[in-house]
Short mmCIF file of C-alpha atoms and ligand atoms in Angstrom, two decimals:
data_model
loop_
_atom_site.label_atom_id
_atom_site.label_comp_id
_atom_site.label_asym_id
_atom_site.label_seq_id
_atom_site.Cartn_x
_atom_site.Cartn_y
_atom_site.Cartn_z
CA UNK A 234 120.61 84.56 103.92
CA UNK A 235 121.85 86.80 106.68
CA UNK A 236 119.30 89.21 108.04
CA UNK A 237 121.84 92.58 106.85
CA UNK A 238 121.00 90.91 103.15
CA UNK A 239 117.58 90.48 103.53
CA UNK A 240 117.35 94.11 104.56
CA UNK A 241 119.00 94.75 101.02
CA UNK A 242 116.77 92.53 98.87
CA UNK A 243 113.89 94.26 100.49
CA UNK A 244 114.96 98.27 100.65
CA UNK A 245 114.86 97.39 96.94
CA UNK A 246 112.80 95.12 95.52
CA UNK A 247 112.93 96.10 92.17
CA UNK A 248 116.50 95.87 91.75
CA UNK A 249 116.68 93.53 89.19
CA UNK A 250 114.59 94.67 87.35
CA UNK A 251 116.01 98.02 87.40
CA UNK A 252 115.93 100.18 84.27
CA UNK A 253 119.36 101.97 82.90
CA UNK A 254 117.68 105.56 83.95
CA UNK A 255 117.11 104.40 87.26
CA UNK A 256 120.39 102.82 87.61
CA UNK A 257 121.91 106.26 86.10
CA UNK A 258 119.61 108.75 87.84
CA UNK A 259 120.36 106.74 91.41
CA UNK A 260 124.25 107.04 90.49
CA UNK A 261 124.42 110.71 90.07
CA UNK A 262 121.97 111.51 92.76
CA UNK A 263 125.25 109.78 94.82
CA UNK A 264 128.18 111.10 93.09
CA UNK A 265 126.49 114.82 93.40
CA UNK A 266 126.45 114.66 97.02
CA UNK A 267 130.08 114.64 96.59
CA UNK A 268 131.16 117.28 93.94
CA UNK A 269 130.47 120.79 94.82
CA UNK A 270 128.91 121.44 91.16
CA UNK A 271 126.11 123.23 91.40
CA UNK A 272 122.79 122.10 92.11
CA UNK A 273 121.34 123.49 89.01
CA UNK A 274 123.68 122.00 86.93
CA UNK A 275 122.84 118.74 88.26
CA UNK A 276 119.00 119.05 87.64
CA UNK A 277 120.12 119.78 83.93
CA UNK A 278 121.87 116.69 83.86
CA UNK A 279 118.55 114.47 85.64
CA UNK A 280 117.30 115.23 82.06
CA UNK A 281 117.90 114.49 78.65
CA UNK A 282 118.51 117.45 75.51
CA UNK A 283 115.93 115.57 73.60
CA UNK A 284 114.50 112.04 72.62
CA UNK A 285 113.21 111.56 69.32
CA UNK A 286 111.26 108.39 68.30
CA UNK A 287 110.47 107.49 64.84
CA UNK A 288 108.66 104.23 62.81
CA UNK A 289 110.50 102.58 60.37
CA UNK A 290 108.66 100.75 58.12
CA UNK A 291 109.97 97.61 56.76
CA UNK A 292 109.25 95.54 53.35
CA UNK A 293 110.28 92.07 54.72
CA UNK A 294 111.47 89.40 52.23
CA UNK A 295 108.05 87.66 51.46
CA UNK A 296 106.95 90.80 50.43
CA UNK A 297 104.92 91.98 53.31
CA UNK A 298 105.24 95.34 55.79
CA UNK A 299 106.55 95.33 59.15
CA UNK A 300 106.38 98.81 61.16
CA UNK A 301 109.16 99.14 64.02
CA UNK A 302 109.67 101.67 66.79
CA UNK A 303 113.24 103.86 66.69
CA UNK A 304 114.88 106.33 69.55
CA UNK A 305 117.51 108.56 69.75
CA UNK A 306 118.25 109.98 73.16
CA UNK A 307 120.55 112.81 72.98
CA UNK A 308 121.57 113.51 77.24
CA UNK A 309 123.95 116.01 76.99
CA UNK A 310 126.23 117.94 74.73
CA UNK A 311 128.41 120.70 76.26
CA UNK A 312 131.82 119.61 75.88
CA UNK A 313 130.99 118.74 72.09
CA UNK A 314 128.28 116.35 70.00
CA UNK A 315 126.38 113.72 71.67
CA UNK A 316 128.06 110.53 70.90
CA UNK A 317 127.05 106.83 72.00
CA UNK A 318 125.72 103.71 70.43
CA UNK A 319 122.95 102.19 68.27
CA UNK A 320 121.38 99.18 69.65
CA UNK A 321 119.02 96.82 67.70
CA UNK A 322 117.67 94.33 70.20
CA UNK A 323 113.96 93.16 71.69
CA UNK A 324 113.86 95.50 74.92
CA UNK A 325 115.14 99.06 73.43
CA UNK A 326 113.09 101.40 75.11
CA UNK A 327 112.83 105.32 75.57
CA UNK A 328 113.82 105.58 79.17
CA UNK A 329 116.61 102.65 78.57
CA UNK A 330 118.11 105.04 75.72
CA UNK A 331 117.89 108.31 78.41
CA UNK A 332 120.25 106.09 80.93
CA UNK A 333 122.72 104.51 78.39
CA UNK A 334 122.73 108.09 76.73
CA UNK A 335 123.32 109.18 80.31
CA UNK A 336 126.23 106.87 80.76
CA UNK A 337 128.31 107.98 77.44
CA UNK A 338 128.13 111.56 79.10
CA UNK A 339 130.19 110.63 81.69
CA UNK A 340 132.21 107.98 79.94
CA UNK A 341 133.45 111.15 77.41
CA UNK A 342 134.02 113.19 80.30
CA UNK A 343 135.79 111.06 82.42
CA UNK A 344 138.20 110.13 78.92
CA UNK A 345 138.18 113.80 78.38
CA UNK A 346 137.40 113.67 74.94
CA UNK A 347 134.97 116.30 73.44
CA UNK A 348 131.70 114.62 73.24
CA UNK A 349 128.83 114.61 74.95
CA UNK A 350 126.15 111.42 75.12
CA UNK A 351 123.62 110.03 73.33
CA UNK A 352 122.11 106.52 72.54
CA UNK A 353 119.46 104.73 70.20
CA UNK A 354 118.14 101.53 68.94
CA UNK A 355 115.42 99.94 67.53
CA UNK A 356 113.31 97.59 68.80
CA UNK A 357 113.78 94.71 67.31
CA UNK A 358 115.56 91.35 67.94
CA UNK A 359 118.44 90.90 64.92
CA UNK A 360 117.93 87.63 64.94
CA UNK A 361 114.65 88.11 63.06
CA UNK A 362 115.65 89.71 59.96
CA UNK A 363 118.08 88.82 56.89
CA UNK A 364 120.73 90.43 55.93
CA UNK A 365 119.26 92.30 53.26
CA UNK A 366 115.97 93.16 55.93
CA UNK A 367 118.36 94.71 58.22
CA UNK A 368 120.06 96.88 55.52
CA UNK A 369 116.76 98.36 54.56
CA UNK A 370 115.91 98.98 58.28
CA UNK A 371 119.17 100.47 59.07
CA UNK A 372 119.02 102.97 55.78
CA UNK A 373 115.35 104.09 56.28
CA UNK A 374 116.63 104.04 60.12
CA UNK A 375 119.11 106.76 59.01
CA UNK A 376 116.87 108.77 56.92
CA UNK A 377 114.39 109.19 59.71
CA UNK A 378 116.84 110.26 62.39
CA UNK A 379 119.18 112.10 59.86
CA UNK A 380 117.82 115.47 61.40
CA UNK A 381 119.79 114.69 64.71
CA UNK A 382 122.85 113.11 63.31
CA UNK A 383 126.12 114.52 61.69
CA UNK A 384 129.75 114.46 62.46
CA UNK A 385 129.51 117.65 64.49
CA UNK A 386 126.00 117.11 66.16
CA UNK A 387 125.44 113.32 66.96
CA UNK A 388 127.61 110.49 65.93
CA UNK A 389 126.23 106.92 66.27
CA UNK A 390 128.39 103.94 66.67
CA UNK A 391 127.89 99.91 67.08
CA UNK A 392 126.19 98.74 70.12
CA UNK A 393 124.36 95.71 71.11
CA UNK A 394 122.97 94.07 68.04
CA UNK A 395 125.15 96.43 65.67
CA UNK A 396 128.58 96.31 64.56
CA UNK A 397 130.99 97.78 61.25
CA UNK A 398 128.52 96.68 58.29
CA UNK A 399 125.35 98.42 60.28
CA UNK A 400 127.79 101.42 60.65
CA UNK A 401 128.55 100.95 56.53
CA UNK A 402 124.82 100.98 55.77
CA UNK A 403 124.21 104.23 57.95
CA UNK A 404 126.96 106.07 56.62
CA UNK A 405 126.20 105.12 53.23
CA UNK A 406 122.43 105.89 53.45
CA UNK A 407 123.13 109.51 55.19
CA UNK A 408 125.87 110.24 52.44
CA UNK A 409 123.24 109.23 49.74
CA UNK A 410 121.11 111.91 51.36
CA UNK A 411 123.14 114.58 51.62
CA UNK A 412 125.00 114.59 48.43
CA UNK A 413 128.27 114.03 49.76
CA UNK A 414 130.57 111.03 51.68
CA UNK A 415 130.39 112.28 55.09
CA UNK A 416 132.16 109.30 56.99
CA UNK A 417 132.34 111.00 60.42
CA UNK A 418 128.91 111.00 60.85
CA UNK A 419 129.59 107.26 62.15
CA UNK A 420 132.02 105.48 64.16
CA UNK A 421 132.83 101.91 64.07
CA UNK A 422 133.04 100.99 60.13
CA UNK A 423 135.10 98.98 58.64
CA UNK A 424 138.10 100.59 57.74
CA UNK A 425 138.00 100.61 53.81
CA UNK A 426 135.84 103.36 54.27
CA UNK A 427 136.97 105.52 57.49
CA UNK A 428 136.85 103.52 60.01
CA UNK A 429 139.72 103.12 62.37
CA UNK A 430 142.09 100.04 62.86
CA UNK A 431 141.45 98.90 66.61
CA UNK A 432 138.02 100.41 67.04
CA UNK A 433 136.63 96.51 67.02
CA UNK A 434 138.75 95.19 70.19
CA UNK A 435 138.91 98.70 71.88
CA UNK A 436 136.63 98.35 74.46
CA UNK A 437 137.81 94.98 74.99
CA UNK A 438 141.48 96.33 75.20
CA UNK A 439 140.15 98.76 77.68
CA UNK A 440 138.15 96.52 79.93
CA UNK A 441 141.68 94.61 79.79
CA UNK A 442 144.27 97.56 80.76
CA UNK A 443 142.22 98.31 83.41
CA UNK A 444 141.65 95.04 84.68
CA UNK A 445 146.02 94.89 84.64
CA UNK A 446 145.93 98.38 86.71
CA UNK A 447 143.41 97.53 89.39
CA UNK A 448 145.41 94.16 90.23
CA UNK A 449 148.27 95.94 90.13
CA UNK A 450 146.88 98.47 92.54
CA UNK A 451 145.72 96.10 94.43
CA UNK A 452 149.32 94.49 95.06
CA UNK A 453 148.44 91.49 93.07
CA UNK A 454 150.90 90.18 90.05
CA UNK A 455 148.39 89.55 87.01
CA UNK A 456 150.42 86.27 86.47
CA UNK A 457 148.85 85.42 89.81
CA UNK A 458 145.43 85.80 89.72
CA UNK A 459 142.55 84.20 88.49
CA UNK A 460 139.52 86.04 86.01
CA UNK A 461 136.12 84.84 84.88
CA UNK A 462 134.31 86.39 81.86
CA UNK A 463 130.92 86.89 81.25
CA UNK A 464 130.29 87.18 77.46
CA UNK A 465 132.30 86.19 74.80
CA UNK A 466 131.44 88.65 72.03
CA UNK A 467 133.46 91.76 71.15
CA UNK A 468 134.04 92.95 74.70
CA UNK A 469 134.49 89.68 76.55
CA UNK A 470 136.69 87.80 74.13
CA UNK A 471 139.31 90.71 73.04
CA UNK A 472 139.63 91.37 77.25
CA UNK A 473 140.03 87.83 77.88
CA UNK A 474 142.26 86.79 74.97
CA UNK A 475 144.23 90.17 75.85
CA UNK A 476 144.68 89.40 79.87
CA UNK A 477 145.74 85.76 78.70
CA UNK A 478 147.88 87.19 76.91
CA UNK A 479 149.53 89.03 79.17
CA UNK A 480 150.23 86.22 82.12
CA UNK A 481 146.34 86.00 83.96
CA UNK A 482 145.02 82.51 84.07
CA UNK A 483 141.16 82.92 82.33
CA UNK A 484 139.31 80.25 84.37
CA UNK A 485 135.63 81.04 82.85
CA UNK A 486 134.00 82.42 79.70
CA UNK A 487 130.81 82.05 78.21
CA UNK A 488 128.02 83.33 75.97
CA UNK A 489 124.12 83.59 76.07
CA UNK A 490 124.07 79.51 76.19
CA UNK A 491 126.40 78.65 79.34
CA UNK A 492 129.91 78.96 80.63
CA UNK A 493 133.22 76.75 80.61
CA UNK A 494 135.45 76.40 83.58
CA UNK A 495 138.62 75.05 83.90
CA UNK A 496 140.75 76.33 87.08
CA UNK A 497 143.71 75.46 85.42
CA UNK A 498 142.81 77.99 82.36
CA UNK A 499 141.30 78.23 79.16
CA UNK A 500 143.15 78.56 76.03
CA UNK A 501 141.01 81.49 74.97
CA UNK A 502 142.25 81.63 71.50
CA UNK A 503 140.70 78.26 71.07
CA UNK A 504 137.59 78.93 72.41
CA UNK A 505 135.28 80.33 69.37
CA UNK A 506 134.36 84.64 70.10
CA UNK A 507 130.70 85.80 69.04
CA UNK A 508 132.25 87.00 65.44
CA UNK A 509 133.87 83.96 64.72
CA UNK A 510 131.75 81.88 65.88
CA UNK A 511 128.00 82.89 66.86
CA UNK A 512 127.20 80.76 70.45
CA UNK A 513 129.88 78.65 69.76
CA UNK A 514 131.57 78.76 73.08
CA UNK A 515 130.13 75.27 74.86
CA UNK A 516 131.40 73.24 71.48
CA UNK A 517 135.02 73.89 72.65
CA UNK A 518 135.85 70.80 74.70
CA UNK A 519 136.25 71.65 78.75
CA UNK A 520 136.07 69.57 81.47
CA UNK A 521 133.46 71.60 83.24
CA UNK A 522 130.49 73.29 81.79
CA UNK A 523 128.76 76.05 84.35
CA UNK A 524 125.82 78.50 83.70
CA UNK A 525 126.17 82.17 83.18
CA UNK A 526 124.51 82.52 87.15
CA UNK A 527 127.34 80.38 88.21
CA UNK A 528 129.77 81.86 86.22
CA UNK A 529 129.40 84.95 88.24
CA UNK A 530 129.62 83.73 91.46
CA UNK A 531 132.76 81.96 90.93
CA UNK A 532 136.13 81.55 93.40
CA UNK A 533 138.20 83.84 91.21
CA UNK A 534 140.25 86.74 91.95
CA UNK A 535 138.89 89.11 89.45
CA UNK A 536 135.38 89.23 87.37
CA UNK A 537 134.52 90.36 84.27
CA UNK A 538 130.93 90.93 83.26
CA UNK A 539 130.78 91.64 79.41
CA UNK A 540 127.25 90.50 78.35
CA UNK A 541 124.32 92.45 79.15
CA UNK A 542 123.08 94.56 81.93
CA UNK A 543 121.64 94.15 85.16
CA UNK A 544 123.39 90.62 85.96
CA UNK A 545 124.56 91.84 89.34
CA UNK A 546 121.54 92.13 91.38
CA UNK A 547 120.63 92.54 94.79
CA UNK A 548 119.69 88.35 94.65
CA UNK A 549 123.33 87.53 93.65
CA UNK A 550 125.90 90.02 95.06
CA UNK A 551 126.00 88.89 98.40
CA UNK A 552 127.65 85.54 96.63
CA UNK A 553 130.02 87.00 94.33
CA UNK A 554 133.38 85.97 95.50
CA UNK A 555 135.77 87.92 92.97
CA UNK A 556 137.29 91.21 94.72
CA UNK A 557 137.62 93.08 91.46
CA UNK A 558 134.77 93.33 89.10
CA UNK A 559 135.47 95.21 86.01
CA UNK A 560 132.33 96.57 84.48
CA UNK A 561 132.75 95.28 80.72
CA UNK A 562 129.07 95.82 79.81
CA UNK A 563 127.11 98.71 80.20
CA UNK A 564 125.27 98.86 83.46
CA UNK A 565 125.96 95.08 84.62
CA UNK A 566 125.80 96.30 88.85
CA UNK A 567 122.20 97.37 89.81
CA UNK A 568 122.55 100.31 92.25
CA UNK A 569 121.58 98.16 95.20
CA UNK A 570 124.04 94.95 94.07
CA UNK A 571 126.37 98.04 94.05
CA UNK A 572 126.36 99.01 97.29
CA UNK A 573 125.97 95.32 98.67
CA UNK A 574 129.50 95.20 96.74
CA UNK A 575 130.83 98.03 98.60
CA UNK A 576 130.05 97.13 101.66
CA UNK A 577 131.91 93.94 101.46
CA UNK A 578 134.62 95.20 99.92
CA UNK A 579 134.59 94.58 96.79
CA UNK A 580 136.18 96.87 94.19
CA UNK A 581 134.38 97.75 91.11
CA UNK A 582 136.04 99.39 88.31
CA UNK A 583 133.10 101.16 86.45
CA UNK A 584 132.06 100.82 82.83
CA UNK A 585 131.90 104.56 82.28
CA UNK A 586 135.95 103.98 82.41
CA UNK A 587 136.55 100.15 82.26
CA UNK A 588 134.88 100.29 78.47
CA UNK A 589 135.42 103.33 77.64
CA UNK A 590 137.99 102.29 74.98
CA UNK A 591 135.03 102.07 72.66
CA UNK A 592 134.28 105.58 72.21
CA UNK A 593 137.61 106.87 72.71
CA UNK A 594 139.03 104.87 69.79
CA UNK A 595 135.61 105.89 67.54
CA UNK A 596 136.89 109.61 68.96
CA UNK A 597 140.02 108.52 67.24
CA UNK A 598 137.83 107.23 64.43
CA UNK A 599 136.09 110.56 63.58
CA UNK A 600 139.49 112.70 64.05
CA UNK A 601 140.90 110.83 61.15
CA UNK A 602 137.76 110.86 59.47
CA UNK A 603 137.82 114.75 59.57
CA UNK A 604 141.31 114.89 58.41
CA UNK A 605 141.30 112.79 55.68
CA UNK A 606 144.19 110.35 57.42
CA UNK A 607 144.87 107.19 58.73
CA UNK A 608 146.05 106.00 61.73
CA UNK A 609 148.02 102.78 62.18
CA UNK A 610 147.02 99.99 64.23
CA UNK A 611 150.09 100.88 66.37
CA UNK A 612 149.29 104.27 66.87
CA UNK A 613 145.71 103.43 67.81
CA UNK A 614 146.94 101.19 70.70
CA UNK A 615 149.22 103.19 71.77
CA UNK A 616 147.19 106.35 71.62
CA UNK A 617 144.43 104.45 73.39
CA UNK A 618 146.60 103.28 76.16
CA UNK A 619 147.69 106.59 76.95
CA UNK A 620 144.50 107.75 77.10
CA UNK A 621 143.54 104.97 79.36
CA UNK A 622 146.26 105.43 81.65
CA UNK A 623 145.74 109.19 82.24
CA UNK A 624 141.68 108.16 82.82
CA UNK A 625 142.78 105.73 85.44
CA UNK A 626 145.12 108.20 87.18
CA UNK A 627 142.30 110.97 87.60
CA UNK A 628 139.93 108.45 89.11
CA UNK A 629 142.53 107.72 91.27
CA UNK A 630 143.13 110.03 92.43
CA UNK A 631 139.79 110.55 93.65
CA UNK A 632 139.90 106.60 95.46
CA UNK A 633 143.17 107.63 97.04
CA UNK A 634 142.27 111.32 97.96
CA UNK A 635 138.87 110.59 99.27
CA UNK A 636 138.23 107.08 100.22
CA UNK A 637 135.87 106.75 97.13
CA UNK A 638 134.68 104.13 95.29
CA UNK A 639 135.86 103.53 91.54
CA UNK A 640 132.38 104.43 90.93
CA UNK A 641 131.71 107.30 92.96
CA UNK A 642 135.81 108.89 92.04
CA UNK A 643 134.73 107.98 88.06
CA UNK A 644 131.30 110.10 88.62
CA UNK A 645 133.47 112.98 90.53
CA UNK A 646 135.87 113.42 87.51
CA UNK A 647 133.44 113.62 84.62
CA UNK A 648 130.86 115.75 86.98
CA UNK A 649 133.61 118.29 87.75
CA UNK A 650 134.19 118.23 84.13
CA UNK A 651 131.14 118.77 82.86
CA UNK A 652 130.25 121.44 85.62
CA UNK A 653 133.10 123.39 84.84
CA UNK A 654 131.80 123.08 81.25
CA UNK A 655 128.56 124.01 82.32
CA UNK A 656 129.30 126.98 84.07
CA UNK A 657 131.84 128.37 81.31
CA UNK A 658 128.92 128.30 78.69
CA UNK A 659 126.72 129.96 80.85
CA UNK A 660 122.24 128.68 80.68
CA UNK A 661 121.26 130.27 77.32
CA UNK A 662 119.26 133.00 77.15
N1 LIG B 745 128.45 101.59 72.21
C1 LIG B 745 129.73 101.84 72.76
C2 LIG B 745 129.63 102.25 74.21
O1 LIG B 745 128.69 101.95 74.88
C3 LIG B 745 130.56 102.80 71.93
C4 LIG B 745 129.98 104.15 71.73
C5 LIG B 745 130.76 104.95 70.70
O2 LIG B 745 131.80 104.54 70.25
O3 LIG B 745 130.26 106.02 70.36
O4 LIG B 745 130.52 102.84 74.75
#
């Protein structure tokens, strides 16, 4: 290790260990220092609206009573209701819900669609519980947060842990409660009842255009270059199957149990995704196995983190060799790895825009949902393109303008946005 990296490991040793709300609170401290929004505005936004937390019991299936812990962060909501994901997973935690919440604040600004941010979970680890245990948590789930919820106050969707049939039992247990089917107080269900071809593979379909626009920025020919991908669940695999797809070779994927890498490329439809396949990835036959550390620090042209958080530390970044990462995950760059990154010139295309197709397809979701209609798969993607493409222009703007990072030029759009918001609506009373 050179001494400049040393220096970086040590102004922060507890980078990798660093929580979402540090992560988030560090990034806007940054991106404030270069908006001109007002300072008071930005000490709203340190904090969050509210965070409720709640016990859920449980009757397990041998008969016996299990209490867990539930949160709902609501961060902000003045360009419309908080909106962001549920997570059900080990390590849910207040503050972790405040930062995530945090994140969907400026991932709805920077979209421009009119919701604010929020996230929740429970603590729990999925894998633990039956199908029929995690219907009765998710129901009682919904009864004790159904206070906060509703199609025009808060409006849950799948996260880590989650997907369409948690979404189902929410939606159901909420209309149950209140008399009536209310289907945009969730996004994310299947679509038999409201939910909205393409919302599954939309963040991956984000992560993916994105990926396509920053080579192409970069003066690189996607049928040229080389991407790894971290995660091989909803994210990881629609992104990678999509970027296949459209010419780039996919060296590397993988899932919680290890990588495969071939540098000829994968066939990525072969290779088994999360849904179709839980941890199936290493029993596809590849020449080369490598582990999700390695996987990262590959000699590819682009990198796509899509698994969990906090996998680009301040221990690894000085090795990653990619010059585009594209966030896929939530929060994979710590804010030290981050500027490490920088500094060697790395480009990172942000999460609050790389997977931002998530929310803006379940904004999609609750428009047809409140309309009574139904979008076609076509109109979805094509909608959601758009949408992308003007995202990616704004922040652009901002990189070209200013000299920014993505991340910084992301932050600078949705601040200005929610500023302006801000200061329209006035501080009440
Ligand atoms: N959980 C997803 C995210 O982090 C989607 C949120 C939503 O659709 O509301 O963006």
């Amino acid at each position: 290790m050179t001494q400049k990296q040393t220096t970086h490991a040590e102004s922060d040793s507890e980078s990798t260990t660093e929580s979402p709300l540090e992560t988030a609170r560090r990034q806007l401290r940054t991106a404030a220092s270069r908006t001109d929004v007002d300072d008071g505005v930005i000490e709203r936004l340190k904090h969050p609206t509210r965070v409720v937390e709640v016990s859920i019991p449980l009757e397990r299936d041998d008969g016996s009573v299990d209490v867990f812990t539930g949160y709902r962060a609501q961060h902000d909501d003045v360009r419309g209701p908080y909106k962001g994901g549920l997570r059900y997973h080990p390590e849910v935690n207040a503050d972790e819900c405040v930062g995530l919440a945090m994140w969907m604040t400026w991932k709805c600004a920077v979209m421009d669609i009119p919701f604010g941010g929020g996230k929740g979970g429970i603590v729990v680890d999925p894998k633990d519980l039956s199908d029929d245990e995690k219907e009765r948590l998710t129901r009682r789930f919904a009864e004790e947060i159904r206070d906060e919820v509703g199609p025009s106050r808060d409006i849950p969707a799948p996260d880590m842990g989650t997907d369409a049939q948690t979404m189902a039992w929410f939606m159901d247990a909420y209309s149950m409660q209140e008399g009536e089917t209310i289907p945009g107080v969730v996004t994310g269900k299947p679509p038999v009842i409201g939910g909205s071809y393409g919302r599954e593979e939309a963040p991956g379909r984000s992560v993916a255009i994105v990926a396509r626009e920053a080579v192409e920025y970069y003066d690189e020919r996607l049928e040229d270059v080389s991407i790894a991908v971290q995660g091989y669940g909803s994210v990881g695999a629609n992104a990678a199957r999509l970027l296949d797809e459209w010419g780039a070779d996919i060296v590397a994927v993988s899932d919680v149990n290890g990588g495969l890498y071939d540098p000829d490329g994968l066939d990525t439809q072969d290779v088994p995704s999360h849904k179709e396949e839980p941890e199936g990835v290493l029993r596809y036959d590849s020449s080369k196995t490598v582990s999700n550390e390695e996987l990262l620090e590959l000699d590819v042209d682009v990198l796509i983190p899509a698994a969990i958080g906090n996998v680009i530390t301040a221990d690894n970044a000085d090795r990653i060799q990619a010059d585009i990462i594209v966030e896929g995950a939530n929060g994979p760059t710590t804010s030290t790895a981050d500027t490490i990154l920088h500094e060697r010139g790395k480009h990172v295309i942000p999460d609050i825009l790389a997977n931002a197709g998530g929310v803006t397809v379940s904004y999609f979701e609750w428009l047809q949902d409140i309309n009574r209609r139904t979008w076609s798969k076509e109109r979805v993607n094509d909608e959601l393109e758009s949408a992308m493409l003007d995202a990616w222009a704004d922040v652009k703007a901002e990189v070209d303008a200013r000299g920014l990072s993505w991340r910084d030029a992301a932050y600078v759009v949705a601040l200005n946005r929610i500023g302006e918001a801000k200061e329209a609506r006035g501080l009440w009373p």
